[in-house]
Amino acid sequence: MNMPSHRNAARWISELQEQGYCIIRDLVAKELVQGTAHDLAPDFERTPLSVGAFYGANTRRFHGLLARSPRVEAFVGHDLILEIVKTILGPHCDHVQLNLTQAIEIVPGGDAQPPHRDQDMWPLHVPDTEYLINVMWPFTPYRAENGATLLWPGSNHRQEDILLPEEDAIAAEMDPGDVLIFLGSTLHGGGANRTAATRRGMIISYSLGWLKPYELPWLAYPPEVARHFAPAVAALAGYKAHRPNLGTHEGRCPSYLLEPEIAGGRGAVDALLPQQEALIAAYRRGELTPDIVGSRSGEGLLVTGGLT
């Protein structure tokens, strides 16, 4: 059960916005973490080491965790985590989505990961807008000596700096049950494991719903898998159209794929923002002029994906 201090989302949001990260201690029961780690242990054992200068040859990584362990749903849909995520990302999108669910093991040896910001996956950056939030759950203790994630506090306010002094970094030391949350704009990297034991955990990240995610959700969680998720988790995993008309299937919100089939199929249905509905209605009534439309173009009258 969460302690009362955990419910103070404002505290963690403030730390995130100021420092670029926060660590919440004992947020979930250790038994839940242990059960999830047990479920995923066979996948860790059979997954080859990663390839590439960024992933690092001393790591194992695999994805689609919602389909590998039913316990992962409790982490993905954790109410406090979602409150924090939606508060920070929500003003910039219609709804948030899963960016990835990834298990990571750092084996002994190798180098630390190059410092990076995860938001740099996307080529355009809007000032004062966060694109994603990472949530890291340790399965084993994270310590500086076994590769705990390195973070540069306040680097979310210094995004023009590609590198910062190594001595300014902190190691996010945690135990199972704790959680590390950090912004996509925060400079970070996996540490080097200088011990004889592996470091295991998972990272669940959430992004703006109109971005292309790191992990393609419909391949990770096809309808026959996603229909067993709670509706809110299925929506996070791609089964919810992002208004206006983004991420549809056959012109409909893809959530219909999780419902029983209807004989004869289904027709296309718009998914528009309220202001777009209002603008179209005003246009139909003849109440718009070119100068009015020009002054309100940011409201997207002609970018609904199907209007001509």
PDB file of C-alpha atoms in Angstrom:
ATOM      1  CA  MET A   1       0.000   0.000   0.000  1.00  0.00           C
ATOM      2  CA  ASN A   2       1.271   3.489  -0.819  1.00  0.00           C
ATOM      3  CA  MET A   3       2.324   5.647   2.103  1.00  0.00           C
ATOM      4  CA  PRO A   4       0.489   9.015   2.429  1.00  0.00           C
ATOM      5  CA  SER A   5       3.541  11.000   1.245  1.00  0.00           C
ATOM      6  CA  HIS A   6       3.448   9.070  -2.004  1.00  0.00           C
ATOM      7  CA  ARG A   7       0.080  10.554  -2.813  1.00  0.00           C
ATOM      8  CA  ASN A   8       1.511  14.072  -3.005  1.00  0.00           C
ATOM      9  CA  ALA A   9       1.966  14.161  -6.768  1.00  0.00           C
ATOM     10  CA  ALA A  10       2.718  17.892  -6.623  1.00  0.00           C
ATOM     11  CA  ARG A  11       5.927  17.192  -4.708  1.00  0.00           C
ATOM     12  CA  TRP A  12       7.254  14.802  -7.340  1.00  0.00           C
ATOM     13  CA  ILE A  13       6.135  17.003 -10.226  1.00  0.00           C
ATOM     14  CA  SER A  14       8.010  19.916  -8.662  1.00  0.00           C
ATOM     15  CA  GLU A  15      11.179  17.829  -8.307  1.00  0.00           C
ATOM     16  CA  LEU A  16      10.873  16.621 -11.897  1.00  0.00           C
ATOM     17  CA  GLN A  17      10.494  20.118 -13.263  1.00  0.00           C
ATOM     18  CA  GLU A  18      13.337  21.487 -11.136  1.00  0.00           C
ATOM     19  CA  GLN A  19      15.911  18.678 -11.221  1.00  0.00           C
ATOM     20  CA  GLY A  20      14.745  16.616 -14.198  1.00  0.00           C
ATOM     21  CA  TYR A  21      14.270  13.473 -12.096  1.00  0.00           C
ATOM     22  CA  CYS A  22      12.913  12.159  -8.811  1.00  0.00           C
ATOM     23  CA  ILE A  23      13.154   8.897  -6.873  1.00  0.00           C
ATOM     24  CA  ILE A  24      10.133   7.637  -4.936  1.00  0.00           C
ATOM     25  CA  ARG A  25      10.980   5.059  -2.296  1.00  0.00           C
ATOM     26  CA  ASP A  26       8.835   1.975  -1.611  1.00  0.00           C
ATOM     27  CA  LEU A  27       6.128   2.935  -4.090  1.00  0.00           C
ATOM     28  CA  VAL A  28       5.076  -0.655  -4.821  1.00  0.00           C
ATOM     29  CA  ALA A  29       5.246  -3.862  -2.845  1.00  0.00           C
ATOM     30  CA  LYS A  30       8.493  -5.797  -3.165  1.00  0.00           C
ATOM     31  CA  GLU A  31       6.417  -8.944  -3.758  1.00  0.00           C
ATOM     32  CA  LEU A  32       5.009  -7.411  -6.949  1.00  0.00           C
ATOM     33  CA  VAL A  33       8.517  -6.591  -8.157  1.00  0.00           C
ATOM     34  CA  GLN A  34       9.822 -10.037  -7.271  1.00  0.00           C
ATOM     35  CA  GLY A  35       6.914 -11.703  -9.070  1.00  0.00           C
ATOM     36  CA  THR A  36       7.494  -9.613 -12.197  1.00  0.00           C
ATOM     37  CA  ALA A  37      11.227 -10.334 -12.123  1.00  0.00           C
ATOM     38  CA  HIS A  38      10.417 -14.050 -11.809  1.00  0.00           C
ATOM     39  CA  ASP A  39       8.032 -13.888 -14.793  1.00  0.00           C
ATOM     40  CA  LEU A  40      10.666 -12.220 -16.958  1.00  0.00           C
ATOM     41  CA  ALA A  41      13.661 -14.293 -15.796  1.00  0.00           C
ATOM     42  CA  PRO A  42      13.388 -16.825 -18.673  1.00  0.00           C
ATOM     43  CA  ASP A  43      13.356 -13.960 -21.201  1.00  0.00           C
ATOM     44  CA  PHE A  44      16.499 -12.501 -19.655  1.00  0.00           C
ATOM     45  CA  GLU A  45      18.193 -15.909 -19.862  1.00  0.00           C
ATOM     46  CA  ARG A  46      17.417 -16.489 -23.544  1.00  0.00           C
ATOM     47  CA  THR A  47      17.920 -12.935 -24.830  1.00  0.00           C
ATOM     48  CA  PRO A  48      21.293 -12.397 -26.574  1.00  0.00           C
ATOM     49  CA  LEU A  49      23.508  -9.488 -25.672  1.00  0.00           C
ATOM     50  CA  SER A  50      22.722  -6.249 -27.457  1.00  0.00           C
ATOM     51  CA  VAL A  51      24.599  -4.983 -30.491  1.00  0.00           C
ATOM     52  CA  GLY A  52      25.642  -1.384 -31.098  1.00  0.00           C
ATOM     53  CA  ALA A  53      27.575   1.485 -29.596  1.00  0.00           C
ATOM     54  CA  PHE A  54      24.479   2.968 -27.957  1.00  0.00           C
ATOM     55  CA  TYR A  55      22.839  -0.129 -26.468  1.00  0.00           C
ATOM     56  CA  GLY A  56      26.196  -1.519 -25.428  1.00  0.00           C
ATOM     57  CA  ALA A  57      27.409  -5.084 -25.836  1.00  0.00           C
ATOM     58  CA  ASN A  58      27.206  -5.573 -22.070  1.00  0.00           C
ATOM     59  CA  THR A  59      23.400  -5.271 -21.941  1.00  0.00           C
ATOM     60  CA  ARG A  60      20.368  -7.412 -22.683  1.00  0.00           C
ATOM     61  CA  ARG A  61      17.141  -5.719 -23.720  1.00  0.00           C
ATOM     62  CA  PHE A  62      13.720  -6.962 -24.722  1.00  0.00           C
ATOM     63  CA  HIS A  63      10.333  -5.332 -25.096  1.00  0.00           C
ATOM     64  CA  GLY A  64       6.592  -5.970 -25.166  1.00  0.00           C
ATOM     65  CA  LEU A  65       6.528  -6.569 -21.417  1.00  0.00           C
ATOM     66  CA  LEU A  66       2.744  -6.367 -21.085  1.00  0.00           C
ATOM     67  CA  ALA A  67       2.542  -9.540 -23.165  1.00  0.00           C
ATOM     68  CA  ARG A  68       5.259 -11.299 -21.158  1.00  0.00           C
ATOM     69  CA  SER A  69       3.947 -10.824 -17.612  1.00  0.00           C
ATOM     70  CA  PRO A  70       0.416  -9.941 -16.454  1.00  0.00           C
ATOM     71  CA  ARG A  71       1.947  -8.131 -13.469  1.00  0.00           C
ATOM     72  CA  VAL A  72       3.439  -5.424 -15.698  1.00  0.00           C
ATOM     73  CA  GLU A  73      -0.024  -3.916 -16.110  1.00  0.00           C
ATOM     74  CA  ALA A  74       0.076  -2.794 -12.456  1.00  0.00           C
ATOM     75  CA  PHE A  75       3.208  -0.752 -13.180  1.00  0.00           C
ATOM     76  CA  VAL A  76       1.972   0.690 -16.482  1.00  0.00           C
ATOM     77  CA  GLY A  77      -1.345   1.789 -14.981  1.00  0.00           C
ATOM     78  CA  HIS A  78      -0.099   2.909 -11.557  1.00  0.00           C
ATOM     79  CA  ASP A  79      -2.342   5.791 -10.561  1.00  0.00           C
ATOM     80  CA  LEU A  80       0.326   8.078  -9.083  1.00  0.00           C
ATOM     81  CA  ILE A  81       2.661   7.545 -12.041  1.00  0.00           C
ATOM     82  CA  LEU A  82      -0.131   8.340 -14.491  1.00  0.00           C
ATOM     83  CA  GLU A  83      -1.114  11.442 -12.527  1.00  0.00           C
ATOM     84  CA  ILE A  84       2.456  12.731 -12.751  1.00  0.00           C
ATOM     85  CA  VAL A  85       2.776  11.807 -16.432  1.00  0.00           C
ATOM     86  CA  LYS A  86      -0.529  13.377 -17.445  1.00  0.00           C
ATOM     87  CA  THR A  87       0.166  16.565 -15.500  1.00  0.00           C
ATOM     88  CA  ILE A  88       3.455  17.147 -17.320  1.00  0.00           C
ATOM     89  CA  LEU A  89       2.615  15.803 -20.783  1.00  0.00           C
ATOM     90  CA  GLY A  90      -1.138  16.336 -20.869  1.00  0.00           C
ATOM     91  CA  PRO A  91      -1.127  20.058 -21.780  1.00  0.00           C
ATOM     92  CA  HIS A  92       0.690  19.233 -25.035  1.00  0.00           C
ATOM     93  CA  CYS A  93      -1.459  16.411 -26.404  1.00  0.00           C
ATOM     94  CA  ASP A  94      -4.951  14.978 -26.471  1.00  0.00           C
ATOM     95  CA  HIS A  95      -3.781  11.951 -24.487  1.00  0.00           C
ATOM     96  CA  VAL A  96      -0.508  10.231 -23.613  1.00  0.00           C
ATOM     97  CA  GLN A  97       0.686   6.869 -24.909  1.00  0.00           C
ATOM     98  CA  LEU A  98       3.200   4.198 -24.054  1.00  0.00           C
ATOM     99  CA  ASN A  99       6.527   4.941 -25.684  1.00  0.00           C
ATOM    100  CA  LEU A 100       8.065   1.616 -24.704  1.00  0.00           C
ATOM    101  CA  THR A 101       8.109  -1.199 -22.163  1.00  0.00           C
ATOM    102  CA  GLN A 102      11.662  -2.520 -21.965  1.00  0.00           C
ATOM    103  CA  ALA A 103      13.542  -4.875 -19.666  1.00  0.00           C
ATOM    104  CA  ILE A 104      17.255  -4.127 -19.246  1.00  0.00           C
ATOM    105  CA  GLU A 105      20.077  -6.169 -17.804  1.00  0.00           C
ATOM    106  CA  ILE A 106      23.592  -4.784 -17.415  1.00  0.00           C
ATOM    107  CA  VAL A 107      26.094  -7.612 -17.130  1.00  0.00           C
ATOM    108  CA  PRO A 108      29.516  -7.234 -15.499  1.00  0.00           C
ATOM    109  CA  GLY A 109      32.131  -5.431 -17.549  1.00  0.00           C
ATOM    110  CA  GLY A 110      31.809  -3.021 -20.412  1.00  0.00           C
ATOM    111  CA  ASP A 111      31.608   0.743 -20.512  1.00  0.00           C
ATOM    112  CA  ALA A 112      29.023   3.192 -19.283  1.00  0.00           C
ATOM    113  CA  GLN A 113      26.423   4.229 -21.843  1.00  0.00           C
ATOM    114  CA  PRO A 114      27.073   7.543 -23.630  1.00  0.00           C
ATOM    115  CA  PRO A 115      25.146  10.414 -21.997  1.00  0.00           C
ATOM    116  CA  HIS A 116      22.023  11.276 -23.965  1.00  0.00           C
ATOM    117  CA  ARG A 117      18.522  12.722 -23.818  1.00  0.00           C
ATOM    118  CA  ASP A 118      15.747  10.397 -24.911  1.00  0.00           C
ATOM    119  CA  GLN A 119      13.769  13.227 -26.488  1.00  0.00           C
ATOM    120  CA  ASP A 120      16.445  13.399 -29.181  1.00  0.00           C
ATOM    121  CA  MET A 121      14.763  10.432 -30.872  1.00  0.00           C
ATOM    122  CA  TRP A 122      12.526  13.088 -32.420  1.00  0.00           C
ATOM    123  CA  PRO A 123      14.166  15.722 -34.643  1.00  0.00           C
ATOM    124  CA  LEU A 124      12.071  18.775 -33.729  1.00  0.00           C
ATOM    125  CA  HIS A 125      11.846  20.306 -30.269  1.00  0.00           C
ATOM    126  CA  VAL A 126       9.248  22.812 -29.118  1.00  0.00           C
ATOM    127  CA  PRO A 127      10.493  25.073 -26.293  1.00  0.00           C
ATOM    128  CA  ASP A 128       8.992  24.414 -22.849  1.00  0.00           C
ATOM    129  CA  THR A 129       7.465  21.136 -24.032  1.00  0.00           C
ATOM    130  CA  GLU A 130       8.363  17.719 -22.646  1.00  0.00           C
ATOM    131  CA  TYR A 131       8.002  14.865 -25.113  1.00  0.00           C
ATOM    132  CA  LEU A 132       8.294  11.874 -22.813  1.00  0.00           C
ATOM    133  CA  ILE A 133       8.720  10.673 -19.255  1.00  0.00           C
ATOM    134  CA  ASN A 134      10.750   7.600 -18.289  1.00  0.00           C
ATOM    135  CA  VAL A 135       9.825   5.416 -15.324  1.00  0.00           C
ATOM    136  CA  MET A 136      12.488   2.933 -14.207  1.00  0.00           C
ATOM    137  CA  TRP A 137      11.676   0.046 -11.863  1.00  0.00           C
ATOM    138  CA  PRO A 138      14.638  -1.943 -10.430  1.00  0.00           C
ATOM    139  CA  PHE A 139      14.414  -5.729 -10.075  1.00  0.00           C
ATOM    140  CA  THR A 140      17.765  -5.894  -8.260  1.00  0.00           C
ATOM    141  CA  PRO A 141      19.464  -3.244  -6.129  1.00  0.00           C
ATOM    142  CA  TYR A 142      20.847  -0.388  -8.222  1.00  0.00           C
ATOM    143  CA  ARG A 143      24.171   0.891  -6.935  1.00  0.00           C
ATOM    144  CA  ALA A 144      26.871   3.077  -8.425  1.00  0.00           C
ATOM    145  CA  GLU A 145      29.185   0.089  -8.679  1.00  0.00           C
ATOM    146  CA  ASN A 146      26.734  -2.183 -10.556  1.00  0.00           C
ATOM    147  CA  GLY A 147      25.635   0.263 -13.246  1.00  0.00           C
ATOM    148  CA  ALA A 148      22.922   2.400 -11.651  1.00  0.00           C
ATOM    149  CA  THR A 149      21.614   4.978 -14.103  1.00  0.00           C
ATOM    150  CA  LEU A 150      23.635   8.196 -14.108  1.00  0.00           C
ATOM    151  CA  LEU A 151      21.722  11.486 -14.235  1.00  0.00           C
ATOM    152  CA  TRP A 152      22.777  15.108 -14.458  1.00  0.00           C
ATOM    153  CA  PRO A 153      20.518  17.095 -12.077  1.00  0.00           C
ATOM    154  CA  GLY A 154      19.078  20.210 -13.689  1.00  0.00           C
ATOM    155  CA  SER A 155      20.228  19.195 -17.172  1.00  0.00           C
ATOM    156  CA  ASN A 156      16.632  19.577 -18.357  1.00  0.00           C
ATOM    157  CA  HIS A 157      17.300  23.322 -18.120  1.00  0.00           C
ATOM    158  CA  ARG A 158      20.538  23.070 -20.117  1.00  0.00           C
ATOM    159  CA  GLN A 159      19.397  21.296 -23.233  1.00  0.00           C
ATOM    160  CA  GLU A 160      21.911  23.101 -25.442  1.00  0.00           C
ATOM    161  CA  ASP A 161      24.703  21.243 -23.602  1.00  0.00           C
ATOM    162  CA  ILE A 162      25.371  17.872 -25.229  1.00  0.00           C
ATOM    163  CA  LEU A 163      27.823  16.909 -22.465  1.00  0.00           C
ATOM    164  CA  LEU A 164      28.191  18.009 -18.858  1.00  0.00           C
ATOM    165  CA  PRO A 165      31.063  17.291 -16.421  1.00  0.00           C
ATOM    166  CA  GLU A 166      31.126  13.682 -15.234  1.00  0.00           C
ATOM    167  CA  GLU A 167      31.574  14.812 -11.643  1.00  0.00           C
ATOM    168  CA  ASP A 168      28.184  16.552 -11.804  1.00  0.00           C
ATOM    169  CA  ALA A 169      26.337  13.266 -12.388  1.00  0.00           C
ATOM    170  CA  ILE A 170      24.611  11.288  -9.641  1.00  0.00           C
ATOM    171  CA  ALA A 171      23.963   7.538  -9.589  1.00  0.00           C
ATOM    172  CA  ALA A 172      20.270   6.712  -9.099  1.00  0.00           C
ATOM    173  CA  GLU A 173      20.699   4.152  -6.346  1.00  0.00           C
ATOM    174  CA  MET A 174      17.508   2.227  -5.599  1.00  0.00           C
ATOM    175  CA  ASP A 175      16.090  -0.998  -4.245  1.00  0.00           C
ATOM    176  CA  PRO A 176      13.209  -3.095  -5.582  1.00  0.00           C
ATOM    177  CA  GLY A 177       9.972  -1.263  -4.809  1.00  0.00           C
ATOM    178  CA  ASP A 178      11.553   2.143  -5.503  1.00  0.00           C
ATOM    179  CA  VAL A 179      11.062   3.971  -8.778  1.00  0.00           C
ATOM    180  CA  LEU A 180      13.091   6.523 -10.743  1.00  0.00           C
ATOM    181  CA  ILE A 181      11.168   9.010 -12.879  1.00  0.00           C
ATOM    182  CA  PHE A 182      13.030  11.305 -15.259  1.00  0.00           C
ATOM    183  CA  LEU A 183      12.198  13.602 -18.128  1.00  0.00           C
ATOM    184  CA  GLY A 184      13.068  13.019 -21.761  1.00  0.00           C
ATOM    185  CA  SER A 185      15.043  16.271 -21.595  1.00  0.00           C
ATOM    186  CA  THR A 186      17.288  15.018 -18.762  1.00  0.00           C
ATOM    187  CA  LEU A 187      20.842  13.998 -19.639  1.00  0.00           C
ATOM    188  CA  HIS A 188      21.464  10.438 -18.442  1.00  0.00           C
ATOM    189  CA  GLY A 189      23.062   7.093 -19.263  1.00  0.00           C
ATOM    190  CA  GLY A 190      23.412   3.580 -17.920  1.00  0.00           C
ATOM    191  CA  GLY A 191      26.429   3.115 -15.698  1.00  0.00           C
ATOM    192  CA  ALA A 192      29.185   0.505 -15.956  1.00  0.00           C
ATOM    193  CA  ASN A 193      28.758  -2.682 -13.931  1.00  0.00           C
ATOM    194  CA  ARG A 194      31.993  -3.219 -11.994  1.00  0.00           C
ATOM    195  CA  THR A 195      30.637  -6.065  -9.848  1.00  0.00           C
ATOM    196  CA  ALA A 196      30.322  -9.813 -10.451  1.00  0.00           C
ATOM    197  CA  ALA A 197      26.487  -9.795 -10.514  1.00  0.00           C
ATOM    198  CA  THR A 198      24.036  -8.575 -13.121  1.00  0.00           C
ATOM    199  CA  ARG A 199      21.784  -5.532 -12.686  1.00  0.00           C
ATOM    200  CA  ARG A 200      18.194  -6.066 -13.845  1.00  0.00           C
ATOM    201  CA  GLY A 201      15.161  -3.837 -14.125  1.00  0.00           C
ATOM    202  CA  MET A 202      12.598  -2.440 -16.509  1.00  0.00           C
ATOM    203  CA  ILE A 203      11.766   0.952 -17.916  1.00  0.00           C
ATOM    204  CA  ILE A 204       8.292   2.060 -18.915  1.00  0.00           C
ATOM    205  CA  SER A 205       8.084   5.347 -20.765  1.00  0.00           C
ATOM    206  CA  TYR A 206       5.162   7.519 -21.787  1.00  0.00           C
ATOM    207  CA  SER A 207       5.133  10.089 -24.582  1.00  0.00           C
ATOM    208  CA  LEU A 208       2.887  12.636 -26.245  1.00  0.00           C
ATOM    209  CA  GLY A 209       0.143  10.765 -28.052  1.00  0.00           C
ATOM    210  CA  TRP A 210       0.828  12.332 -31.450  1.00  0.00           C
ATOM    211  CA  LEU A 211       4.455  11.182 -31.640  1.00  0.00           C
ATOM    212  CA  LYS A 212       5.662   7.986 -33.258  1.00  0.00           C
ATOM    213  CA  PRO A 213       6.683   5.832 -30.284  1.00  0.00           C
ATOM    214  CA  TYR A 214       9.925   3.935 -29.860  1.00  0.00           C
ATOM    215  CA  GLU A 215       8.034   0.635 -29.689  1.00  0.00           C
ATOM    216  CA  LEU A 216       5.307   0.059 -32.296  1.00  0.00           C
ATOM    217  CA  PRO A 217       2.366  -0.853 -30.064  1.00  0.00           C
ATOM    218  CA  TRP A 218       0.203  -2.799 -32.531  1.00  0.00           C
ATOM    219  CA  LEU A 219       3.102  -5.160 -33.275  1.00  0.00           C
ATOM    220  CA  ALA A 220       3.996  -5.537 -29.603  1.00  0.00           C
ATOM    221  CA  TYR A 221       0.350  -5.957 -28.603  1.00  0.00           C
ATOM    222  CA  PRO A 222      -1.881  -7.155 -31.450  1.00  0.00           C
ATOM    223  CA  PRO A 223      -5.656  -7.101 -30.789  1.00  0.00           C
ATOM    224  CA  GLU A 224      -5.789 -10.708 -29.594  1.00  0.00           C
ATOM    225  CA  VAL A 225      -3.348  -9.731 -26.831  1.00  0.00           C
ATOM    226  CA  ALA A 226      -4.561  -6.198 -26.055  1.00  0.00           C
ATOM    227  CA  ARG A 227      -8.211  -7.209 -25.624  1.00  0.00           C
ATOM    228  CA  HIS A 228      -7.180  -8.812 -22.329  1.00  0.00           C
ATOM    229  CA  PHE A 229      -5.767  -5.534 -20.963  1.00  0.00           C
ATOM    230  CA  ALA A 230      -7.729  -3.147 -18.785  1.00  0.00           C
ATOM    231  CA  PRO A 231      -9.315  -0.520 -21.095  1.00  0.00           C
ATOM    232  CA  ALA A 232      -7.065   2.282 -19.792  1.00  0.00           C
ATOM    233  CA  VAL A 233      -3.942   0.202 -20.412  1.00  0.00           C
ATOM    234  CA  ALA A 234      -5.141  -0.816 -23.888  1.00  0.00           C
ATOM    235  CA  ALA A 235      -5.632   2.885 -24.668  1.00  0.00           C
ATOM    236  CA  LEU A 236      -2.063   3.626 -23.549  1.00  0.00           C
ATOM    237  CA  ALA A 237      -0.851   0.745 -25.726  1.00  0.00           C
ATOM    238  CA  GLY A 238      -2.154   2.331 -28.924  1.00  0.00           C
ATOM    239  CA  TYR A 239      -5.837   1.416 -28.964  1.00  0.00           C
ATOM    240  CA  LYS A 240      -7.107   4.979 -28.800  1.00  0.00           C
ATOM    241  CA  ALA A 241      -7.111   7.481 -31.644  1.00  0.00           C
ATOM    242  CA  HIS A 242      -5.364  10.756 -30.947  1.00  0.00           C
ATOM    243  CA  ARG A 243      -7.566  13.612 -32.092  1.00  0.00           C
ATOM    244  CA  PRO A 244      -7.636  14.799 -34.827  1.00  0.00           C
ATOM    245  CA  ASN A 245      -7.825  11.449 -36.612  1.00  0.00           C
ATOM    246  CA  LEU A 246      -4.320  10.182 -35.767  1.00  0.00           C
ATOM    247  CA  GLY A 247      -3.674   6.490 -35.280  1.00  0.00           C
ATOM    248  CA  THR A 248      -6.914   5.212 -36.752  1.00  0.00           C
ATOM    249  CA  HIS A 249      -7.763   1.944 -38.469  1.00  0.00           C
ATOM    250  CA  GLU A 250     -10.310   1.927 -41.290  1.00  0.00           C
ATOM    251  CA  GLY A 251     -11.141   5.498 -40.295  1.00  0.00           C
ATOM    252  CA  ARG A 252     -12.107   4.554 -36.745  1.00  0.00           C
ATOM    253  CA  CYS A 253     -10.584   4.572 -33.290  1.00  0.00           C
ATOM    254  CA  PRO A 254      -8.634   1.285 -33.160  1.00  0.00           C
ATOM    255  CA  SER A 255     -10.339   0.356 -29.886  1.00  0.00           C
ATOM    256  CA  TYR A 256     -13.065  -1.236 -32.008  1.00  0.00           C
ATOM    257  CA  LEU A 257     -10.572  -4.013 -32.811  1.00  0.00           C
ATOM    258  CA  LEU A 258     -10.884  -5.134 -29.194  1.00  0.00           C
ATOM    259  CA  GLU A 259     -14.665  -5.526 -29.461  1.00  0.00           C
ATOM    260  CA  PRO A 260     -16.707  -8.356 -31.025  1.00  0.00           C
ATOM    261  CA  GLU A 261     -16.911  -8.230 -34.808  1.00  0.00           C
ATOM    262  CA  ILE A 262     -20.010  -6.737 -36.407  1.00  0.00           C
ATOM    263  CA  ALA A 263     -21.459  -8.303 -39.541  1.00  0.00           C
ATOM    264  CA  GLY A 264     -20.965  -5.994 -42.489  1.00  0.00           C
ATOM    265  CA  GLY A 265     -18.132  -4.071 -40.847  1.00  0.00           C
ATOM    266  CA  ARG A 266     -18.148  -0.491 -39.584  1.00  0.00           C
ATOM    267  CA  GLY A 267     -18.007   2.889 -41.267  1.00  0.00           C
ATOM    268  CA  ALA A 268     -15.456   5.629 -40.659  1.00  0.00           C
ATOM    269  CA  VAL A 269     -16.056   7.939 -37.680  1.00  0.00           C
ATOM    270  CA  ASP A 270     -14.258  11.260 -37.149  1.00  0.00           C
ATOM    271  CA  ALA A 271     -12.252  11.816 -33.991  1.00  0.00           C
ATOM    272  CA  LEU A 272     -11.900  15.602 -33.782  1.00  0.00           C
ATOM    273  CA  LEU A 273     -11.085  18.090 -31.059  1.00  0.00           C
ATOM    274  CA  PRO A 274     -14.023  20.180 -29.815  1.00  0.00           C
ATOM    275  CA  GLN A 275     -12.610  23.395 -31.292  1.00  0.00           C
ATOM    276  CA  GLN A 276     -12.300  21.696 -34.669  1.00  0.00           C
ATOM    277  CA  GLU A 277     -15.900  20.517 -34.481  1.00  0.00           C
ATOM    278  CA  ALA A 278     -16.936  24.096 -33.655  1.00  0.00           C
ATOM    279  CA  LEU A 279     -14.942  25.578 -36.534  1.00  0.00           C
ATOM    280  CA  ILE A 280     -16.383  23.128 -39.025  1.00  0.00           C
ATOM    281  CA  ALA A 281     -19.885  23.866 -37.779  1.00  0.00           C
ATOM    282  CA  ALA A 282     -19.226  27.596 -38.140  1.00  0.00           C
ATOM    283  CA  TYR A 283     -17.923  27.012 -41.669  1.00  0.00           C
ATOM    284  CA  ARG A 284     -21.068  25.080 -42.583  1.00  0.00           C
ATOM    285  CA  ARG A 285     -23.175  27.981 -41.313  1.00  0.00           C
ATOM    286  CA  GLY A 286     -21.193  30.429 -43.451  1.00  0.00           C
ATOM    287  CA  GLU A 287     -19.873  32.310 -40.426  1.00  0.00           C
ATOM    288  CA  LEU A 288     -16.171  32.102 -41.327  1.00  0.00           C
ATOM    289  CA  THR A 289     -14.212  34.479 -43.513  1.00  0.00           C
ATOM    290  CA  PRO A 290     -10.621  34.082 -44.733  1.00  0.00           C
ATOM    291  CA  ASP A 291      -9.312  36.590 -42.182  1.00  0.00           C
ATOM    292  CA  ILE A 292     -11.001  34.761 -39.284  1.00  0.00           C
ATOM    293  CA  VAL A 293      -9.730  31.392 -40.462  1.00  0.00           C
ATOM    294  CA  GLY A 294      -6.237  32.817 -40.866  1.00  0.00           C
ATOM    295  CA  SER A 295      -6.207  34.186 -37.325  1.00  0.00           C
ATOM    296  CA  ARG A 296      -7.368  30.849 -35.926  1.00  0.00           C
ATOM    297  CA  SER A 297      -5.369  28.492 -38.119  1.00  0.00           C
ATOM    298  CA  GLY A 298      -3.656  26.999 -35.098  1.00  0.00           C
ATOM    299  CA  GLU A 299      -6.944  25.372 -34.155  1.00  0.00           C
ATOM    300  CA  GLY A 300      -6.610  23.019 -37.087  1.00  0.00           C
ATOM    301  CA  LEU A 301      -9.650  23.511 -39.308  1.00  0.00           C
ATOM    302  CA  LEU A 302      -7.903  21.984 -42.316  1.00  0.00           C
ATOM    303  CA  VAL A 303      -5.534  19.495 -40.704  1.00  0.00           C
ATOM    304  CA  THR A 304      -7.996  16.807 -39.680  1.00  0.00           C
ATOM    305  CA  GLY A 305      -6.576  14.202 -42.014  1.00  0.00           C
ATOM    306  CA  GLY A 306      -9.688  13.846 -44.162  1.00  0.00           C
ATOM    307  CA  LEU A 307     -11.041  17.303 -44.956  1.00  0.00           C
ATOM    308  CA  THR A 308     -10.639  18.555 -48.523  1.00  0.00           C
TER     309      THR A 308
END
